[in-house]
Amino acid sequence: MSPKANERVALVTGGGGFIGQALLGRLLGDGWAVRNLDFVAGQIADPRLTHWGGSFLQRELLAEAMVGVDTVFHLAATKFPREADRDPLVDAQENIIGTVMMLDRAVEAEVRRVVFASAGGTVYGPPERLPVDEDHPTRPMSAYGVSKLACEQYLRLYDGRGARPLSTLSLRLANPYGPRQNIDKAHGAVTTFCHHAAQGRPITIWGDGSVERDFVHIDDVSRALVMAADAEVHGIQVNIGAGSGTTLNDILDMIERVRGARPEVTFEAARGFDVPRNVLDSRRAQDVLGWQPQVPLQQGVAELLTAFTPLPD
């Protein structure tokens, strides 16, 4: 389906995933024509949404999908964090080189802006100060974090370069959570904890539960991504997080307040790659995007517990 003359076109790589599906819905709600480049189509049905089955690593498919596109939202990654650590070479070959190829295709297609979903929880490494701002040293402790950081640097390299300048923006996302997050892949402590508690399943925690993270609702994440398309700034990194830390034990407390009972918990040995504390300073996002989080974590926990609780027979 061809877009209307005055309709803006977005290409989302990885639109079938958790963040991607939320982004597709918000873009469509804001009047965009959207192309989802992913092996997974997702569950959204809209005449302005087209599915391009495949990967951003497929050069010809990527070039075709970029024709007439205003903004590329690059969410896709071929490896999950644990997989990247097991095989850093393949992760680098696919995600770093693949992202550079994507930037080349974007320049050729005269795309106006590329918005990259980076990982604020991994690119900084052990924090020297909290909350962590964008000028904090970057010392990632995982191959996944190294890959994300390298992609950020390539975006900056391409930004404004050459006869057909490309405008870029990297969003360093905290820990997204919310409905439709894939429980089977064990990503997202808040969503996984709420699902297990609602289903009466035990929760596993590595360490003593004192690990502190910055959890941000998926609605706030998708809103930030869309706002990044038209931000006046470019060529920089922007943190997207709640700006406050929550421990895993705090999440258990929130669940207990809603359900009136504490979930069953099993504590395992701490993992060496888990940074003890990570909280992002998101003041730059407010300054340059006009963004700030809107969904309190306690509200998000209550909504997830309601969604996951089985209906009575």
One Martini backbone bead per residue (centre of mass of N, CA, C, O) as a GRO file, in nm:
protein
  313
    1MET     BB    1   0.093   0.038   0.026
    2SER     BB    2   0.064   0.361  -0.047
    3PRO     BB    3   0.128   0.656   0.053
    4LYS     BB    4   0.032   0.948   0.110
    5ALA     BB    5   0.144   1.255   0.029
    6ASN     BB    6   0.121   1.354   0.361
    7GLU     BB    7   0.258   1.089   0.459
    8ARG     BB    8   0.439   0.948   0.695
    9VAL     BB    9   0.734   0.734   0.698
   10ALA     BB   10   0.806   0.430   0.874
   11LEU     BB   11   1.084   0.233   0.986
   12VAL     BB   12   1.084  -0.087   1.160
   13THR     BB   13   1.319  -0.259   1.326
   14GLY     BB   14   1.171  -0.497   1.514
   15GLY     BB   15   0.836  -0.477   1.530
   16GLY     BB   16   0.770  -0.773   1.674
   17GLY     BB   17   0.842  -0.678   1.940
   18PHE     BB   18   0.792  -0.531   2.231
   19ILE     BB   19   0.875  -0.242   2.147
   20GLY     BB   20   0.771  -0.249   1.854
   21GLN     BB   21   0.463  -0.277   1.908
   22ALA     BB   22   0.436  -0.012   2.063
   23LEU     BB   23   0.542   0.170   1.835
   24LEU     BB   24   0.345   0.105   1.612
   25GLY     BB   25   0.090   0.200   1.763
   26ARG     BB   26   0.183   0.497   1.800
   27LEU     BB   27   0.234   0.575   1.508
   28LEU     BB   28  -0.052   0.517   1.406
   29GLY     BB   29  -0.191   0.714   1.610
   30ASP     BB   30  -0.010   0.961   1.467
   31GLY     BB   31  -0.034   0.898   1.131
   32TRP     BB   32   0.146   0.685   1.027
   33ALA     BB   33   0.332   0.510   0.805
   34VAL     BB   34   0.417   0.153   0.838
   35ARG     BB   35   0.721  -0.048   0.857
   36ASN     BB   36   0.785  -0.395   0.918
   37LEU     BB   37   1.109  -0.530   0.990
   38ASP     BB   38   1.044  -0.876   1.019
   39PHE     BB   39   0.969  -1.202   1.096
   40VAL     BB   40   0.762  -1.061   1.281
   41ALA     BB   41   0.443  -0.921   1.268
   42GLY     BB   42   0.232  -0.952   1.474
   43GLN     BB   43  -0.103  -0.806   1.599
   44ILE     BB   44  -0.133  -0.569   1.403
   45ALA     BB   45  -0.418  -0.408   1.242
   46ASP     BB   46  -0.346  -0.202   0.949
   47PRO     BB   47  -0.349  -0.031   0.648
   48ARG     BB   48  -0.067   0.136   0.735
   49LEU     BB   49   0.052  -0.159   0.772
   50THR     BB   50   0.358  -0.319   0.683
   51HIS     BB   51   0.512  -0.634   0.604
   52TRP     BB   52   0.867  -0.722   0.620
   53GLY     BB   53   1.000  -1.022   0.569
   54GLY     BB   54   1.288  -1.007   0.781
   55SER     BB   55   1.614  -0.855   0.769
   56PHE     BB   56   1.854  -0.600   0.805
   57LEU     BB   57   2.074  -0.794   0.654
   58GLN     BB   58   1.899  -0.755   0.396
   59ARG     BB   59   1.978  -0.544   0.157
   60GLU     BB   60   1.747  -0.540  -0.052
   61LEU     BB   61   1.514  -0.524   0.145
   62LEU     BB   62   1.605  -0.267   0.289
   63ALA     BB   63   1.606  -0.081   0.042
   64GLU     BB   64   1.304  -0.115  -0.023
   65ALA     BB   65   1.192  -0.025   0.263
   66MET     BB   66   1.326   0.284   0.235
   67VAL     BB   67   1.142   0.391   0.035
   68GLY     BB   68   1.018   0.701   0.142
   69VAL     BB   69   1.157   0.740   0.413
   70ASP     BB   70   1.192   0.937   0.703
   71THR     BB   71   1.205   0.711   0.947
   72VAL     BB   72   1.431   0.517   1.142
   73PHE     BB   73   1.372   0.240   1.364
   74HIS     BB   74   1.635   0.083   1.548
   75LEU     BB   75   1.568  -0.234   1.719
   76ALA     BB   76   1.727  -0.452   1.604
   77ALA     BB   77   1.850  -0.781   1.712
   78THR     BB   78   2.018  -1.098   1.684
   79LYS     BB   79   2.081  -1.073   1.999
   80PHE     BB   80   2.088  -1.160   2.306
   81PRO     BB   81   2.276  -1.099   2.571
   82ARG     BB   82   2.365  -1.396   2.623
   83GLU     BB   83   2.436  -1.465   2.327
   84ALA     BB   84   2.656  -1.249   2.289
   85ASP     BB   85   2.849  -1.364   2.510
   86ARG     BB   86   2.891  -1.646   2.367
   87ASP     BB   87   2.915  -1.469   2.065
   88PRO     BB   88   3.082  -1.194   1.985
   89LEU     BB   89   3.150  -1.221   1.684
   90VAL     BB   90   2.863  -1.248   1.569
   91ASP     BB   91   2.750  -0.996   1.696
   92ALA     BB   92   2.939  -0.800   1.546
   93GLN     BB   93   2.881  -0.887   1.254
   94GLU     BB   94   2.572  -0.826   1.270
   95ASN     BB   95   2.518  -0.556   1.443
   96ILE     BB   96   2.741  -0.363   1.356
   97ILE     BB   97   2.761  -0.411   1.050
   98GLY     BB   98   2.454  -0.394   1.003
   99THR     BB   99   2.426  -0.096   1.093
  100VAL     BB  100   2.613   0.025   0.883
  101MET     BB  101   2.450  -0.071   0.643
  102MET     BB  102   2.193   0.081   0.721
  103LEU     BB  103   2.320   0.365   0.697
  104ASP     BB  104   2.388   0.349   0.399
  105ARG     BB  105   2.094   0.308   0.304
  106ALA     BB  106   1.986   0.574   0.426
  107VAL     BB  107   2.153   0.763   0.254
  108GLU     BB  108   2.058   0.661  -0.025
  109ALA     BB  109   1.738   0.716   0.059
  110GLU     BB  110   1.712   0.989   0.216
  111VAL     BB  111   1.696   0.980   0.507
  112ARG     BB  112   1.645   1.183   0.776
  113ARG     BB  113   1.612   0.964   1.025
  114VAL     BB  114   1.779   0.793   1.302
  115VAL     BB  115   1.657   0.569   1.554
  116PHE     BB  116   1.822   0.435   1.843
  117ALA     BB  117   1.815   0.141   2.044
  118SER     BB  118   1.957   0.142   2.335
  119ALA     BB  119   2.152   0.051   2.651
  120GLY     BB  120   2.155   0.182   2.968
  121GLY     BB  121   2.221  -0.094   3.134
  122THR     BB  122   2.522  -0.150   2.962
  123VAL     BB  123   2.714   0.091   2.856
  124TYR     BB  124   2.836   0.192   3.141
  125GLY     BB  125   2.844   0.016   3.379
  126PRO     BB  126   2.997   0.085   3.649
  127PRO     BB  127   2.911   0.324   3.865
  128GLU     BB  128   3.031   0.644   3.986
  129ARG     BB  129   2.733   0.760   3.961
  130LEU     BB  130   2.415   0.885   4.095
  131PRO     BB  131   2.282   0.931   3.844
  132VAL     BB  132   2.326   0.847   3.506
  133ASP     BB  133   2.477   1.019   3.268
  134GLU     BB  134   2.587   1.082   2.938
  135ASP     BB  135   2.894   1.156   3.061
  136HIS     BB  136   2.950   0.893   3.145
  137PRO     BB  137   3.133   0.641   3.153
  138THR     BB  138   3.211   0.369   2.922
  139ARG     BB  139   3.197   0.013   3.064
  140PRO     BB  140   3.120  -0.252   2.942
  141MET     BB  141   3.046  -0.611   3.053
  142SER     BB  142   2.935  -0.674   2.759
  143ALA     BB  143   2.880  -0.752   2.435
  144TYR     BB  144   2.615  -0.602   2.409
  145GLY     BB  145   2.723  -0.325   2.508
  146VAL     BB  146   2.946  -0.293   2.298
  147SER     BB  147   2.761  -0.299   2.051
  148LYS     BB  148   2.583  -0.056   2.120
  149LEU     BB  149   2.815   0.149   2.140
  150ALA     BB  150   2.920   0.119   1.851
  151CYS     BB  151   2.660   0.207   1.711
  152GLU     BB  152   2.655   0.489   1.824
  153GLN     BB  153   2.921   0.584   1.694
  154TYR     BB  154   2.826   0.549   1.401
  155LEU     BB  155   2.600   0.750   1.411
  156ARG     BB  156   2.784   0.993   1.466
  157LEU     BB  157   2.955   0.963   1.209
  158TYR     BB  158   2.701   1.000   1.006
  159ASP     BB  159   2.627   1.266   1.119
  160GLY     BB  160   2.631   1.514   0.878
  161ARG     BB  161   2.764   1.352   0.645
  162GLY     BB  162   2.808   1.486   0.359
  163ALA     BB  163   2.582   1.559   0.103
  164ARG     BB  164   2.377   1.349   0.270
  165PRO     BB  165   2.262   1.402   0.553
  166LEU     BB  166   2.231   1.232   0.870
  167SER     BB  167   1.996   1.201   1.119
  168THR     BB  168   2.063   1.131   1.470
  169LEU     BB  169   1.944   0.908   1.750
  170SER     BB  170   2.014   0.799   2.085
  171LEU     BB  171   1.849   0.566   2.302
  172ARG     BB  172   1.892   0.504   2.647
  173LEU     BB  173   1.754   0.242   2.782
  174ALA     BB  174   1.635   0.103   3.027
  175ASN     BB  175   1.385  -0.101   3.188
  176PRO     BB  176   1.153  -0.244   3.027
  177TYR     BB  177   0.792  -0.268   3.077
  178GLY     BB  178   0.502  -0.483   3.019
  179PRO     BB  179   0.288  -0.560   2.810
  180ARG     BB  180   0.391  -0.826   2.592
  181GLN     BB  181   0.611  -0.953   2.731
  182ASN     BB  182   0.841  -1.210   2.711
  183ILE     BB  183   0.843  -1.464   2.937
  184ASP     BB  184   1.007  -1.706   2.808
  185LYS     BB  185   1.286  -1.511   2.796
  186ALA     BB  186   1.343  -1.367   3.074
  187HIS     BB  187   1.254  -1.061   3.037
  188GLY     BB  188   1.197  -0.875   3.293
  189ALA     BB  189   1.131  -0.851   3.616
  190VAL     BB  190   0.851  -0.730   3.647
  191THR     BB  191   0.692  -0.913   3.454
  192THR     BB  192   0.784  -1.187   3.566
  193PHE     BB  193   0.694  -1.152   3.859
  194CYS     BB  194   0.392  -1.097   3.799
  195HIS     BB  195   0.334  -1.358   3.652
  196HIS     BB  196   0.417  -1.559   3.872
  197ALA     BB  197   0.234  -1.453   4.096
  198ALA     BB  198  -0.043  -1.485   3.942
  199GLN     BB  199   0.031  -1.809   3.883
  200GLY     BB  200   0.188  -1.940   4.137
  201ARG     BB  201   0.493  -1.893   4.086
  202PRO     BB  202   0.810  -1.902   4.131
  203ILE     BB  203   1.080  -1.687   4.217
  204THR     BB  204   1.391  -1.590   4.071
  205ILE     BB  205   1.694  -1.483   4.246
  206TRP     BB  206   1.996  -1.322   4.190
  207GLY     BB  207   2.077  -1.308   4.498
  208ASP     BB  208   1.932  -1.072   4.750
  209GLY     BB  209   1.763  -0.825   4.593
  210SER     BB  210   1.955  -0.547   4.573
  211VAL     BB  211   1.925  -0.497   4.296
  212GLU     BB  212   1.937  -0.194   4.097
  213ARG     BB  213   1.679  -0.037   3.897
  214ASP     BB  214   1.545   0.111   3.592
  215PHE     BB  215   1.199   0.139   3.547
  216VAL     BB  216   1.014   0.146   3.230
  217HIS     BB  217   0.747   0.203   3.059
  218ILE     BB  218   0.644   0.127   2.742
  219ASP     BB  219   0.483   0.388   2.692
  220ASP     BB  220   0.726   0.576   2.747
  221VAL     BB  221   0.914   0.462   2.532
  222SER     BB  222   0.742   0.505   2.274
  223ARG     BB  223   0.717   0.810   2.311
  224ALA     BB  224   1.019   0.876   2.289
  225LEU     BB  225   1.070   0.768   2.005
  226VAL     BB  226   0.873   0.958   1.857
  227MET     BB  227   0.999   1.226   1.961
  228ALA     BB  228   1.282   1.175   1.822
  229ALA     BB  229   1.205   1.235   1.523
  230ASP     BB  230   1.165   1.576   1.599
  231ALA     BB  231   1.413   1.658   1.715
  232GLU     BB  232   1.651   1.908   1.701
  233VAL     BB  233   1.846   1.717   1.782
  234HIS     BB  234   2.175   1.559   1.711
  235GLY     BB  235   2.429   1.327   1.765
  236ILE     BB  236   2.313   1.190   2.033
  237GLN     BB  237   2.254   1.095   2.370
  238VAL     BB  238   1.956   0.950   2.544
  239ASN     BB  239   1.800   0.910   2.829
  240ILE     BB  240   1.553   0.642   2.931
  241GLY     BB  241   1.395   0.697   3.244
  242ALA     BB  242   1.274   0.725   3.571
  243GLY     BB  243   1.518   0.818   3.787
  244SER     BB  244   1.475   0.554   3.968
  245GLY     BB  245   1.531   0.315   4.208
  246THR     BB  246   1.479  -0.054   4.207
  247THR     BB  247   1.444  -0.329   4.373
  248LEU     BB  248   1.358  -0.655   4.383
  249ASN     BB  249   1.231  -0.628   4.667
  250ASP     BB  250   1.040  -0.396   4.592
  251ILE     BB  251   0.867  -0.559   4.398
  252LEU     BB  252   0.764  -0.757   4.608
  253ASP     BB  253   0.622  -0.542   4.778
  254MET     BB  254   0.422  -0.448   4.560
  255ILE     BB  255   0.284  -0.720   4.522
  256GLU     BB  256   0.191  -0.750   4.816
  257ARG     BB  257   0.007  -0.499   4.823
  258VAL     BB  258  -0.191  -0.606   4.604
  259ARG     BB  259  -0.233  -0.927   4.709
  260GLY     BB  260  -0.155  -0.985   5.028
  261ALA     BB  261   0.103  -1.151   4.923
  262ARG     BB  262   0.391  -1.321   4.914
  263PRO     BB  263   0.598  -1.444   4.709
  264GLU     BB  264   0.765  -1.703   4.592
  265VAL     BB  265   1.121  -1.746   4.671
  266THR     BB  266   1.436  -1.794   4.495
  267PHE     BB  267   1.777  -1.803   4.585
  268GLU     BB  268   2.064  -1.729   4.403
  269ALA     BB  269   2.349  -1.689   4.278
  270ALA     BB  270   2.527  -1.447   4.180
  271ARG     BB  271   2.600  -1.255   3.898
  272GLY     BB  272   2.883  -1.114   3.753
  273PHE     BB  273   2.722  -0.913   3.532
  274ASP     BB  274   2.577  -0.767   3.763
  275VAL     BB  275   2.495  -0.462   3.835
  276PRO     BB  276   2.403  -0.335   4.133
  277ARG     BB  277   2.368  -0.034   3.998
  278ASN     BB  278   2.101   0.138   3.794
  279VAL     BB  279   2.058   0.488   3.715
  280LEU     BB  280   1.896   0.729   3.525
  281ASP     BB  281   1.950   1.039   3.376
  282SER     BB  282   1.662   1.228   3.221
  283ARG     BB  283   1.700   1.542   3.169
  284ARG     BB  284   1.766   1.555   2.866
  285ALA     BB  285   1.490   1.454   2.767
  286GLN     BB  286   1.340   1.703   2.869
  287ASP     BB  287   1.504   1.919   2.710
  288VAL     BB  288   1.501   1.779   2.398
  289LEU     BB  289   1.194   1.629   2.404
  290GLY     BB  290   0.980   1.667   2.642
  291TRP     BB  291   1.043   1.422   2.839
  292GLN     BB  292   0.855   1.211   3.075
  293PRO     BB  293   0.753   1.012   3.298
  294GLN     BB  294   0.405   0.868   3.375
  295VAL     BB  295   0.443   0.569   3.493
  296PRO     BB  296   0.412   0.426   3.771
  297LEU     BB  297   0.524   0.137   3.905
  298GLN     BB  298   0.282   0.056   4.083
  299GLN     BB  299   0.081   0.072   3.850
  300GLY     BB  300   0.217  -0.134   3.662
  301VAL     BB  301   0.198  -0.374   3.856
  302ALA     BB  302  -0.111  -0.380   3.887
  303GLU     BB  303  -0.174  -0.424   3.584
  304LEU     BB  304  -0.020  -0.691   3.550
  305LEU     BB  305  -0.168  -0.859   3.763
  306THR     BB  306  -0.442  -0.836   3.627
  307ALA     BB  307  -0.360  -0.956   3.347
  308PHE     BB  308  -0.240  -1.243   3.479
  309THR     BB  309  -0.495  -1.315   3.613
  310PRO     BB  310  -0.700  -1.559   3.635
  311LEU     BB  311  -0.998  -1.650   3.551
  312PRO     BB  312  -1.275  -1.757   3.670
  313ASP     BB  313  -1.483  -2.043   3.626
   0.00000   0.00000   0.00000
